[in-house]
Amino acid sequence: MSRFKKYALISLAFMIILYAVAVANPGTVLSRKACSSWSLVKDQAFLMTHPKLDGSLKLPANFTIQPGTAEQVPVLMYHYITPKAYNDQPDNNSIMNLEDFEAGIDYLYEQGYYTATMEELEQYVLGKATLPAKSVVITFDDGYQNNYTYAYPILKKYGFHAAIFLIGSRVQTETSVFDPAKKSFLSQEEIEASSDVFEYHSHTYDLHHKGFMKCGLNYASGFDTTSLESDIAKMKELGIDSPYFAYPYGEKSTPMVYYLQKNNYRMAMTVHQGFVKPGDSPMRLKRLTVTSATNMADLLQP
Ligand SMILES: [Zn+2]
């Protein structure tokens, strides 16, 4: 037996013992650690038993950042926008005061920022195109009606561009009368009416809720990849058939990435904080959370 084989067998035996102990004692630090290690093993097994997809995109040979172009790009993440008077959850990072949202967008305009599209971001990540030094990508998750009522006119005023990641099952067939006191979602009609500013992509059709238990933690249902492919099909039936995606709660797994890529998704957003650079893994892009407390100038400092 080779040394490698011996090492692999010992490791496997160790994993099995650790896992057995952990399963017998759930909820402990050891069990979580064992479970995470076990997940890594399972992910490796998954990759070994599924045909390889071309996810390891390399930058062109001799790639360098052109002087005067963006060395990294901030992808801003917003969710729910509401006037301060209606914000009854000021500590909720997903709810932003309209006044602060507008001030941030005003700042981007005054500073001469360029708002790039998803396609431009993709080309930039792959090293196939440059972006102006002052570039930003604006994204909204979930598809709230207030994105149309409040954000759309502000962005349109400046000729800005943004992307909205919709939860397909929440898209309304009838437009409801907007009520700032109520949580409501975009309608088909509003989606069409705002396509000069917003591009629309997937945040799953109906997997944006918790319900997948792993290592004692409750993850988004997207983790259950048995329903991911049918969910993708439903999103495409709805007319959201783009190669761009945002993970519900930012939670991703190796099988999720695999099934997304298998279904022609090429770029996906997490909620990990940071800038996007050429050569980043397109299925694991970082973003920057913007809240009412965010100072835009500070946030955009690399
Ligand atoms: Zn979301």
PDB file of C-alpha atoms and ligand atoms in Angstrom:
ATOM      1  CA  MET A   1       0.000   0.000   0.000  1.00  0.00           C
ATOM      2  CA  SER A   2       1.349   3.418  -0.926  1.00  0.00           C
ATOM      3  CA  ARG A   3       1.908   6.060   1.725  1.00  0.00           C
ATOM      4  CA  PHE A   4      -0.809   8.175   0.184  1.00  0.00           C
ATOM      5  CA  LYS A   5      -3.364   5.363   0.355  1.00  0.00           C
ATOM      6  CA  LYS A   6      -2.495   4.697   3.995  1.00  0.00           C
ATOM      7  CA  TYR A   7      -2.887   8.366   4.807  1.00  0.00           C
ATOM      8  CA  ALA A   8      -6.215   8.528   2.975  1.00  0.00           C
ATOM      9  CA  LEU A   9      -7.533   5.449   4.808  1.00  0.00           C
ATOM     10  CA  ILE A  10      -6.459   6.760   8.209  1.00  0.00           C
ATOM     11  CA  SER A  11      -8.083  10.128   7.434  1.00  0.00           C
ATOM     12  CA  LEU A  12     -11.281   8.430   6.317  1.00  0.00           C
ATOM     13  CA  ALA A  13     -11.404   6.285   9.454  1.00  0.00           C
ATOM     14  CA  PHE A  14     -10.820   9.381  11.584  1.00  0.00           C
ATOM     15  CA  MET A  15     -13.625  11.228   9.775  1.00  0.00           C
ATOM     16  CA  ILE A  16     -16.050   8.350  10.305  1.00  0.00           C
ATOM     17  CA  ILE A  17     -15.261   8.110  14.025  1.00  0.00           C
ATOM     18  CA  LEU A  18     -15.522  11.893  14.436  1.00  0.00           C
ATOM     19  CA  TYR A  19     -18.799  11.930  12.540  1.00  0.00           C
ATOM     20  CA  ALA A  20     -20.220   9.058  14.609  1.00  0.00           C
ATOM     21  CA  VAL A  21     -19.323  10.867  17.852  1.00  0.00           C
ATOM     22  CA  ALA A  22     -20.778  14.103  16.507  1.00  0.00           C
ATOM     23  CA  VAL A  23     -24.039  12.519  15.387  1.00  0.00           C
ATOM     24  CA  ALA A  24     -24.422  10.987  18.843  1.00  0.00           C
ATOM     25  CA  ASN A  25     -23.870  14.425  20.420  1.00  0.00           C
ATOM     26  CA  PRO A  26     -25.519  17.030  18.187  1.00  0.00           C
ATOM     27  CA  GLY A  27     -25.308  20.732  18.950  1.00  0.00           C
ATOM     28  CA  THR A  28     -21.776  20.666  20.351  1.00  0.00           C
ATOM     29  CA  VAL A  29     -18.795  22.528  18.903  1.00  0.00           C
ATOM     30  CA  LEU A  30     -17.226  19.165  18.053  1.00  0.00           C
ATOM     31  CA  SER A  31     -20.334  18.022  16.212  1.00  0.00           C
ATOM     32  CA  ARG A  32     -20.434  21.202  14.145  1.00  0.00           C
ATOM     33  CA  LYS A  33     -16.734  20.880  13.304  1.00  0.00           C
ATOM     34  CA  ALA A  34     -17.130  17.218  12.403  1.00  0.00           C
ATOM     35  CA  CYS A  35     -20.182  18.007  10.337  1.00  0.00           C
ATOM     36  CA  SER A  36     -18.323  20.781   8.460  1.00  0.00           C
ATOM     37  CA  SER A  37     -15.413  18.422   7.761  1.00  0.00           C
ATOM     38  CA  TRP A  38     -17.864  15.797   6.621  1.00  0.00           C
ATOM     39  CA  SER A  39     -19.469  18.363   4.295  1.00  0.00           C
ATOM     40  CA  LEU A  40     -16.070  19.074   2.746  1.00  0.00           C
ATOM     41  CA  VAL A  41     -15.600  15.358   2.119  1.00  0.00           C
ATOM     42  CA  LYS A  42     -19.098  15.131   0.624  1.00  0.00           C
ATOM     43  CA  ASP A  43     -18.421  18.170  -1.597  1.00  0.00           C
ATOM     44  CA  GLN A  44     -15.236  16.549  -2.884  1.00  0.00           C
ATOM     45  CA  ALA A  45     -17.133  13.315  -3.523  1.00  0.00           C
ATOM     46  CA  PHE A  46     -19.823  15.324  -5.332  1.00  0.00           C
ATOM     47  CA  LEU A  47     -17.256  16.974  -7.610  1.00  0.00           C
ATOM     48  CA  MET A  48     -15.577  13.623  -8.299  1.00  0.00           C
ATOM     49  CA  THR A  49     -18.843  11.945  -9.259  1.00  0.00           C
ATOM     50  CA  HIS A  50     -20.197  14.733 -11.492  1.00  0.00           C
ATOM     51  CA  PRO A  51     -18.844  15.765 -14.889  1.00  0.00           C
ATOM     52  CA  LYS A  52     -16.520  18.732 -14.631  1.00  0.00           C
ATOM     53  CA  LEU A  53     -18.004  22.089 -15.605  1.00  0.00           C
ATOM     54  CA  ASP A  54     -15.847  24.924 -16.813  1.00  0.00           C
ATOM     55  CA  GLY A  55     -16.066  27.021 -13.692  1.00  0.00           C
ATOM     56  CA  SER A  56     -12.351  27.639 -13.296  1.00  0.00           C
ATOM     57  CA  LEU A  57     -12.104  30.572 -15.661  1.00  0.00           C
ATOM     58  CA  LYS A  58      -8.613  31.913 -15.961  1.00  0.00           C
ATOM     59  CA  LEU A  59      -7.577  35.433 -16.848  1.00  0.00           C
ATOM     60  CA  PRO A  60      -5.974  35.858 -20.285  1.00  0.00           C
ATOM     61  CA  ALA A  61      -2.216  35.298 -20.283  1.00  0.00           C
ATOM     62  CA  ASN A  62      -0.221  38.448 -19.419  1.00  0.00           C
ATOM     63  CA  PHE A  63      -3.329  40.074 -17.958  1.00  0.00           C
ATOM     64  CA  THR A  64      -2.671  43.416 -16.306  1.00  0.00           C
ATOM     65  CA  ILE A  65      -4.960  46.210 -15.153  1.00  0.00           C
ATOM     66  CA  GLN A  66      -4.771  49.021 -17.720  1.00  0.00           C
ATOM     67  CA  PRO A  67      -3.601  52.278 -16.088  1.00  0.00           C
ATOM     68  CA  GLY A  68      -6.514  54.580 -15.342  1.00  0.00           C
ATOM     69  CA  THR A  69      -9.114  51.798 -15.287  1.00  0.00           C
ATOM     70  CA  ALA A  70     -10.836  50.107 -12.332  1.00  0.00           C
ATOM     71  CA  GLU A  71      -8.526  47.950 -10.194  1.00  0.00           C
ATOM     72  CA  GLN A  72     -11.549  46.670  -8.309  1.00  0.00           C
ATOM     73  CA  VAL A  73     -15.256  47.364  -8.482  1.00  0.00           C
ATOM     74  CA  PRO A  74     -17.706  47.764  -5.595  1.00  0.00           C
ATOM     75  CA  VAL A  75     -20.981  45.894  -6.066  1.00  0.00           C
ATOM     76  CA  LEU A  76     -23.437  47.650  -3.776  1.00  0.00           C
ATOM     77  CA  MET A  77     -26.215  45.612  -2.194  1.00  0.00           C
ATOM     78  CA  TYR A  78     -29.581  47.110  -1.282  1.00  0.00           C
ATOM     79  CA  HIS A  79     -32.897  45.479  -0.365  1.00  0.00           C
ATOM     80  CA  TYR A  80     -35.817  47.481   1.003  1.00  0.00           C
ATOM     81  CA  ILE A  81     -36.053  51.280   0.677  1.00  0.00           C
ATOM     82  CA  THR A  82     -38.542  53.261   2.760  1.00  0.00           C
ATOM     83  CA  PRO A  83     -38.870  56.859   4.006  1.00  0.00           C
ATOM     84  CA  LYS A  84     -37.401  57.245   7.494  1.00  0.00           C
ATOM     85  CA  ALA A  85     -40.846  58.016   8.899  1.00  0.00           C
ATOM     86  CA  TYR A  86     -41.985  54.504   7.902  1.00  0.00           C
ATOM     87  CA  ASN A  87     -38.853  52.649   8.987  1.00  0.00           C
ATOM     88  CA  ASP A  88     -39.886  50.846  12.148  1.00  0.00           C
ATOM     89  CA  GLN A  89     -36.805  48.572  12.066  1.00  0.00           C
ATOM     90  CA  PRO A  90     -33.861  51.017  11.994  1.00  0.00           C
ATOM     91  CA  ASP A  91     -31.467  48.242  13.065  1.00  0.00           C
ATOM     92  CA  ASN A  92     -32.429  45.945  10.192  1.00  0.00           C
ATOM     93  CA  ASN A  93     -29.593  46.120   7.654  1.00  0.00           C
ATOM     94  CA  SER A  94     -31.951  45.110   4.846  1.00  0.00           C
ATOM     95  CA  ILE A  95     -34.164  48.162   5.354  1.00  0.00           C
ATOM     96  CA  MET A  96     -32.704  51.485   4.290  1.00  0.00           C
ATOM     97  CA  ASN A  97     -34.063  54.994   4.741  1.00  0.00           C
ATOM     98  CA  LEU A  98     -35.003  56.578   1.431  1.00  0.00           C
ATOM     99  CA  GLU A  99     -33.289  59.831   2.456  1.00  0.00           C
ATOM    100  CA  ASP A 100     -29.978  58.019   3.022  1.00  0.00           C
ATOM    101  CA  PHE A 101     -30.375  55.997  -0.157  1.00  0.00           C
ATOM    102  CA  GLU A 102     -30.854  59.199  -2.139  1.00  0.00           C
ATOM    103  CA  ALA A 103     -27.860  60.897  -0.481  1.00  0.00           C
ATOM    104  CA  GLY A 104     -25.651  57.932  -1.430  1.00  0.00           C
ATOM    105  CA  ILE A 105     -26.827  57.940  -5.046  1.00  0.00           C
ATOM    106  CA  ASP A 106     -26.366  61.736  -5.206  1.00  0.00           C
ATOM    107  CA  TYR A 107     -22.805  61.198  -3.990  1.00  0.00           C
ATOM    108  CA  LEU A 108     -22.103  58.626  -6.722  1.00  0.00           C
ATOM    109  CA  TYR A 109     -23.394  61.078  -9.334  1.00  0.00           C
ATOM    110  CA  GLU A 110     -21.421  64.038  -7.969  1.00  0.00           C
ATOM    111  CA  GLN A 111     -18.249  61.941  -7.890  1.00  0.00           C
ATOM    112  CA  GLY A 112     -18.778  60.904 -11.501  1.00  0.00           C
ATOM    113  CA  TYR A 113     -19.314  57.184 -10.919  1.00  0.00           C
ATOM    114  CA  TYR A 114     -20.233  54.918 -13.787  1.00  0.00           C
ATOM    115  CA  THR A 115     -22.921  52.320 -13.025  1.00  0.00           C
ATOM    116  CA  ALA A 116     -21.919  49.137 -14.844  1.00  0.00           C
ATOM    117  CA  THR A 117     -24.273  46.393 -16.028  1.00  0.00           C
ATOM    118  CA  MET A 118     -23.994  42.743 -15.000  1.00  0.00           C
ATOM    119  CA  GLU A 119     -22.696  41.891 -18.449  1.00  0.00           C
ATOM    120  CA  GLU A 120     -19.978  44.545 -18.157  1.00  0.00           C
ATOM    121  CA  LEU A 121     -19.094  43.209 -14.712  1.00  0.00           C
ATOM    122  CA  GLU A 122     -18.827  39.686 -16.115  1.00  0.00           C
ATOM    123  CA  GLN A 123     -16.496  40.808 -18.905  1.00  0.00           C
ATOM    124  CA  TYR A 124     -14.456  42.737 -16.331  1.00  0.00           C
ATOM    125  CA  VAL A 125     -14.152  39.719 -13.989  1.00  0.00           C
ATOM    126  CA  LEU A 126     -13.021  37.557 -16.905  1.00  0.00           C
ATOM    127  CA  GLY A 127     -10.407  40.163 -17.869  1.00  0.00           C
ATOM    128  CA  LYS A 128     -12.027  40.672 -21.265  1.00  0.00           C
ATOM    129  CA  ALA A 129     -13.000  44.315 -20.729  1.00  0.00           C
ATOM    130  CA  THR A 130     -11.961  47.246 -18.587  1.00  0.00           C
ATOM    131  CA  LEU A 131     -14.225  49.532 -16.572  1.00  0.00           C
ATOM    132  CA  PRO A 132     -13.719  53.229 -15.760  1.00  0.00           C
ATOM    133  CA  ALA A 133     -11.687  53.763 -12.560  1.00  0.00           C
ATOM    134  CA  LYS A 134     -14.801  55.096 -10.832  1.00  0.00           C
ATOM    135  CA  SER A 135     -17.217  52.272 -11.521  1.00  0.00           C
ATOM    136  CA  VAL A 136     -19.880  50.787  -9.305  1.00  0.00           C
ATOM    137  CA  VAL A 137     -22.523  48.107  -9.712  1.00  0.00           C
ATOM    138  CA  ILE A 138     -25.847  48.736  -7.963  1.00  0.00           C
ATOM    139  CA  THR A 139     -27.891  45.673  -6.947  1.00  0.00           C
ATOM    140  CA  PHE A 140     -31.165  45.121  -5.094  1.00  0.00           C
ATOM    141  CA  ASP A 141     -32.244  41.747  -3.721  1.00  0.00           C
ATOM    142  CA  ASP A 142     -35.770  40.325  -3.369  1.00  0.00           C
ATOM    143  CA  GLY A 143     -37.708  42.655  -5.718  1.00  0.00           C
ATOM    144  CA  TYR A 144     -39.674  44.987  -3.454  1.00  0.00           C
ATOM    145  CA  GLN A 145     -42.227  47.352  -4.950  1.00  0.00           C
ATOM    146  CA  ASN A 146     -40.473  50.285  -3.250  1.00  0.00           C
ATOM    147  CA  ASN A 147     -37.493  49.721  -5.569  1.00  0.00           C
ATOM    148  CA  TYR A 148     -39.771  50.924  -8.363  1.00  0.00           C
ATOM    149  CA  THR A 149     -41.606  53.612  -6.385  1.00  0.00           C
ATOM    150  CA  TYR A 150     -38.568  55.178  -4.702  1.00  0.00           C
ATOM    151  CA  ALA A 151     -35.280  53.986  -6.222  1.00  0.00           C
ATOM    152  CA  TYR A 152     -36.276  53.963  -9.886  1.00  0.00           C
ATOM    153  CA  PRO A 153     -36.945  57.745 -10.271  1.00  0.00           C
ATOM    154  CA  ILE A 154     -33.727  58.640  -8.414  1.00  0.00           C
ATOM    155  CA  LEU A 155     -31.589  56.328 -10.549  1.00  0.00           C
ATOM    156  CA  LYS A 156     -33.358  57.404 -13.749  1.00  0.00           C
ATOM    157  CA  LYS A 157     -32.729  61.076 -12.990  1.00  0.00           C
ATOM    158  CA  TYR A 158     -28.970  60.428 -13.201  1.00  0.00           C
ATOM    159  CA  GLY A 159     -29.100  57.963 -16.085  1.00  0.00           C
ATOM    160  CA  PHE A 160     -27.947  55.273 -13.643  1.00  0.00           C
ATOM    161  CA  HIS A 161     -28.310  51.559 -14.086  1.00  0.00           C
ATOM    162  CA  ALA A 162     -28.996  48.813 -11.522  1.00  0.00           C
ATOM    163  CA  ALA A 163     -29.818  45.114 -11.223  1.00  0.00           C
ATOM    164  CA  ILE A 164     -32.673  43.574  -9.243  1.00  0.00           C
ATOM    165  CA  PHE A 165     -32.550  39.932  -8.164  1.00  0.00           C
ATOM    166  CA  LEU A 166     -36.179  38.821  -8.025  1.00  0.00           C
ATOM    167  CA  ILE A 167     -37.802  36.075  -5.986  1.00  0.00           C
ATOM    168  CA  GLY A 168     -39.916  34.704  -8.830  1.00  0.00           C
ATOM    169  CA  SER A 169     -42.847  33.448  -6.748  1.00  0.00           C
ATOM    170  CA  ARG A 170     -43.281  36.934  -5.245  1.00  0.00           C
ATOM    171  CA  VAL A 171     -43.670  38.737  -8.576  1.00  0.00           C
ATOM    172  CA  GLN A 172     -47.227  40.088  -8.753  1.00  0.00           C
ATOM    173  CA  THR A 173     -49.476  39.539 -11.760  1.00  0.00           C
ATOM    174  CA  GLU A 174     -51.547  42.610 -10.799  1.00  0.00           C
ATOM    175  CA  THR A 175     -49.939  45.886  -9.714  1.00  0.00           C
ATOM    176  CA  SER A 176     -51.095  46.810  -6.232  1.00  0.00           C
ATOM    177  CA  VAL A 177     -51.580  50.413  -5.103  1.00  0.00           C
ATOM    178  CA  PHE A 178     -48.332  51.253  -3.326  1.00  0.00           C
ATOM    179  CA  ASP A 179     -48.684  51.601   0.434  1.00  0.00           C
ATOM    180  CA  PRO A 180     -45.445  52.675   2.190  1.00  0.00           C
ATOM    181  CA  ALA A 181     -46.632  51.036   5.398  1.00  0.00           C
ATOM    182  CA  LYS A 182     -46.900  47.606   3.770  1.00  0.00           C
ATOM    183  CA  LYS A 183     -44.273  45.202   2.429  1.00  0.00           C
ATOM    184  CA  SER A 184     -45.096  44.596  -1.228  1.00  0.00           C
ATOM    185  CA  PHE A 185     -43.378  43.167  -4.269  1.00  0.00           C
ATOM    186  CA  LEU A 186     -42.923  44.292  -7.862  1.00  0.00           C
ATOM    187  CA  SER A 187     -45.491  43.408 -10.492  1.00  0.00           C
ATOM    188  CA  GLN A 188     -44.875  42.206 -14.037  1.00  0.00           C
ATOM    189  CA  GLU A 189     -46.079  45.597 -15.250  1.00  0.00           C
ATOM    190  CA  GLU A 190     -43.627  47.501 -13.023  1.00  0.00           C
ATOM    191  CA  ILE A 191     -40.791  45.218 -14.098  1.00  0.00           C
ATOM    192  CA  GLU A 192     -41.461  46.032 -17.743  1.00  0.00           C
ATOM    193  CA  ALA A 193     -41.965  49.750 -17.062  1.00  0.00           C
ATOM    194  CA  SER A 194     -38.602  50.048 -15.303  1.00  0.00           C
ATOM    195  CA  SER A 195     -36.451  48.073 -17.732  1.00  0.00           C
ATOM    196  CA  ASP A 196     -34.712  51.271 -18.898  1.00  0.00           C
ATOM    197  CA  VAL A 197     -32.996  51.450 -15.484  1.00  0.00           C
ATOM    198  CA  PHE A 198     -33.245  47.969 -14.004  1.00  0.00           C
ATOM    199  CA  GLU A 199     -32.089  44.639 -15.356  1.00  0.00           C
ATOM    200  CA  TYR A 200     -33.775  41.642 -13.735  1.00  0.00           C
ATOM    201  CA  HIS A 201     -32.183  38.399 -12.612  1.00  0.00           C
ATOM    202  CA  SER A 202     -32.853  35.404 -10.383  1.00  0.00           C
ATOM    203  CA  HIS A 203     -32.834  35.154  -6.608  1.00  0.00           C
ATOM    204  CA  THR A 204     -34.561  31.744  -7.057  1.00  0.00           C
ATOM    205  CA  TYR A 205     -38.244  31.227  -7.842  1.00  0.00           C
ATOM    206  CA  ASP A 206     -39.302  29.837  -4.493  1.00  0.00           C
ATOM    207  CA  LEU A 207     -36.220  28.804  -2.509  1.00  0.00           C
ATOM    208  CA  HIS A 208     -35.799  32.057  -0.606  1.00  0.00           C
ATOM    209  CA  HIS A 209     -36.766  30.776   2.801  1.00  0.00           C
ATOM    210  CA  LYS A 210     -35.033  28.848   5.546  1.00  0.00           C
ATOM    211  CA  GLY A 211     -35.731  25.157   5.839  1.00  0.00           C
ATOM    212  CA  PHE A 212     -32.620  23.127   5.077  1.00  0.00           C
ATOM    213  CA  MET A 213     -30.917  21.846   8.211  1.00  0.00           C
ATOM    214  CA  LYS A 214     -27.178  21.278   7.987  1.00  0.00           C
ATOM    215  CA  CYS A 215     -24.722  20.893  10.855  1.00  0.00           C
ATOM    216  CA  GLY A 216     -27.370  22.071  13.320  1.00  0.00           C
ATOM    217  CA  LEU A 217     -27.943  25.297  11.376  1.00  0.00           C
ATOM    218  CA  ASN A 218     -30.946  26.328   9.317  1.00  0.00           C
ATOM    219  CA  TYR A 219     -29.977  27.226   5.735  1.00  0.00           C
ATOM    220  CA  ALA A 220     -31.921  28.559   2.747  1.00  0.00           C
ATOM    221  CA  SER A 221     -33.960  25.957   0.903  1.00  0.00           C
ATOM    222  CA  GLY A 222     -31.740  26.504  -2.126  1.00  0.00           C
ATOM    223  CA  PHE A 223     -29.334  24.141  -0.368  1.00  0.00           C
ATOM    224  CA  ASP A 224     -31.752  21.364  -1.219  1.00  0.00           C
ATOM    225  CA  THR A 225     -30.473  20.867  -4.734  1.00  0.00           C
ATOM    226  CA  THR A 226     -33.129  18.231  -5.461  1.00  0.00           C
ATOM    227  CA  SER A 227     -35.556  21.120  -5.968  1.00  0.00           C
ATOM    228  CA  LEU A 228     -33.068  23.592  -7.444  1.00  0.00           C
ATOM    229  CA  GLU A 229     -33.347  22.507 -11.082  1.00  0.00           C
ATOM    230  CA  SER A 230     -37.161  22.590 -11.145  1.00  0.00           C
ATOM    231  CA  ASP A 231     -36.989  25.972  -9.406  1.00  0.00           C
ATOM    232  CA  ILE A 232     -34.643  27.238 -12.129  1.00  0.00           C
ATOM    233  CA  ALA A 233     -37.104  26.026 -14.773  1.00  0.00           C
ATOM    234  CA  LYS A 234     -39.936  27.963 -13.093  1.00  0.00           C
ATOM    235  CA  MET A 235     -37.823  31.130 -13.068  1.00  0.00           C
ATOM    236  CA  LYS A 236     -37.171  30.767 -16.792  1.00  0.00           C
ATOM    237  CA  GLU A 237     -40.914  30.214 -17.428  1.00  0.00           C
ATOM    238  CA  LEU A 238     -41.544  33.492 -15.640  1.00  0.00           C
ATOM    239  CA  GLY A 239     -39.308  35.148 -18.222  1.00  0.00           C
ATOM    240  CA  ILE A 240     -36.270  35.649 -15.976  1.00  0.00           C
ATOM    241  CA  ASP A 241     -33.841  33.744 -18.138  1.00  0.00           C
ATOM    242  CA  SER A 242     -30.503  35.454 -17.534  1.00  0.00           C
ATOM    243  CA  PRO A 243     -27.119  33.946 -16.624  1.00  0.00           C
ATOM    244  CA  TYR A 244     -26.894  35.994 -13.407  1.00  0.00           C
ATOM    245  CA  PHE A 245     -27.995  34.935  -9.937  1.00  0.00           C
ATOM    246  CA  ALA A 246     -27.934  35.978  -6.282  1.00  0.00           C
ATOM    247  CA  TYR A 247     -27.889  33.277  -3.572  1.00  0.00           C
ATOM    248  CA  PRO A 248     -30.771  33.527  -1.068  1.00  0.00           C
ATOM    249  CA  TYR A 249     -29.227  34.914   2.157  1.00  0.00           C
ATOM    250  CA  GLY A 250     -25.943  34.637   0.303  1.00  0.00           C
ATOM    251  CA  GLU A 251     -25.830  30.938   1.178  1.00  0.00           C
ATOM    252  CA  LYS A 252     -24.178  28.711  -1.389  1.00  0.00           C
ATOM    253  CA  SER A 253     -22.883  25.156  -1.555  1.00  0.00           C
ATOM    254  CA  THR A 254     -20.761  23.164  -3.989  1.00  0.00           C
ATOM    255  CA  PRO A 255     -23.797  21.279  -5.403  1.00  0.00           C
ATOM    256  CA  MET A 256     -25.727  24.576  -5.752  1.00  0.00           C
ATOM    257  CA  VAL A 257     -22.920  26.147  -7.773  1.00  0.00           C
ATOM    258  CA  TYR A 258     -22.744  22.989  -9.877  1.00  0.00           C
ATOM    259  CA  TYR A 259     -26.479  22.880 -10.726  1.00  0.00           C
ATOM    260  CA  LEU A 260     -26.576  26.605 -11.424  1.00  0.00           C
ATOM    261  CA  GLN A 261     -23.657  26.315 -13.845  1.00  0.00           C
ATOM    262  CA  LYS A 262     -25.188  23.211 -15.406  1.00  0.00           C
ATOM    263  CA  ASN A 263     -28.257  25.377 -16.101  1.00  0.00           C
ATOM    264  CA  ASN A 264     -26.177  28.090 -17.790  1.00  0.00           C
ATOM    265  CA  TYR A 265     -25.714  30.507 -14.908  1.00  0.00           C
ATOM    266  CA  ARG A 266     -22.353  32.202 -15.315  1.00  0.00           C
ATOM    267  CA  MET A 267     -22.120  34.691 -12.463  1.00  0.00           C
ATOM    268  CA  ALA A 268     -23.550  34.763  -8.930  1.00  0.00           C
ATOM    269  CA  MET A 269     -23.571  37.181  -6.013  1.00  0.00           C
ATOM    270  CA  THR A 270     -22.906  36.302  -2.389  1.00  0.00           C
ATOM    271  CA  VAL A 271     -23.229  38.571   0.651  1.00  0.00           C
ATOM    272  CA  HIS A 272     -19.543  38.256   1.560  1.00  0.00           C
ATOM    273  CA  GLN A 273     -18.193  41.763   1.989  1.00  0.00           C
ATOM    274  CA  GLY A 274     -15.595  43.023  -0.427  1.00  0.00           C
ATOM    275  CA  PHE A 275     -14.806  44.353  -3.887  1.00  0.00           C
ATOM    276  CA  VAL A 276     -14.810  42.463  -7.169  1.00  0.00           C
ATOM    277  CA  LYS A 277     -11.541  42.042  -9.052  1.00  0.00           C
ATOM    278  CA  PRO A 278     -10.548  40.530 -12.397  1.00  0.00           C
ATOM    279  CA  GLY A 279      -9.897  36.835 -11.861  1.00  0.00           C
ATOM    280  CA  ASP A 280     -12.430  36.429  -9.044  1.00  0.00           C
ATOM    281  CA  SER A 281     -14.507  33.267  -9.173  1.00  0.00           C
ATOM    282  CA  PRO A 282     -17.603  34.479 -11.095  1.00  0.00           C
ATOM    283  CA  MET A 283     -19.960  32.219  -9.097  1.00  0.00           C
ATOM    284  CA  ARG A 284     -18.744  33.638  -5.774  1.00  0.00           C
ATOM    285  CA  LEU A 285     -18.645  37.419  -6.133  1.00  0.00           C
ATOM    286  CA  LYS A 286     -18.489  39.688  -3.110  1.00  0.00           C
ATOM    287  CA  ARG A 287     -20.702  42.697  -2.491  1.00  0.00           C
ATOM    288  CA  LEU A 288     -20.855  45.660  -0.124  1.00  0.00           C
ATOM    289  CA  THR A 289     -23.914  46.045   2.103  1.00  0.00           C
ATOM    290  CA  VAL A 290     -25.240  49.607   2.146  1.00  0.00           C
ATOM    291  CA  THR A 291     -27.296  50.651   5.174  1.00  0.00           C
ATOM    292  CA  SER A 292     -28.680  53.970   6.450  1.00  0.00           C
ATOM    293  CA  ALA A 293     -25.534  54.277   8.565  1.00  0.00           C
ATOM    294  CA  THR A 294     -23.148  53.791   5.632  1.00  0.00           C
ATOM    295  CA  ASN A 295     -20.880  56.646   4.624  1.00  0.00           C
ATOM    296  CA  MET A 296     -20.623  56.118   0.890  1.00  0.00           C
ATOM    297  CA  ALA A 297     -17.220  57.805   0.581  1.00  0.00           C
ATOM    298  CA  ASP A 298     -15.761  55.490   3.262  1.00  0.00           C
ATOM    299  CA  LEU A 299     -17.423  52.413   1.801  1.00  0.00           C
ATOM    300  CA  LEU A 300     -15.911  53.019  -1.614  1.00  0.00           C
ATOM    301  CA  GLN A 301     -12.383  53.389  -0.252  1.00  0.00           C
ATOM    302  CA  PRO A 302     -10.543  50.231  -1.359  1.00  0.00           C
TER     303      PRO A 302
HETATM  304 ZN    ZN B   1     -32.832  37.938  -0.513  1.00  0.00          ZN
END
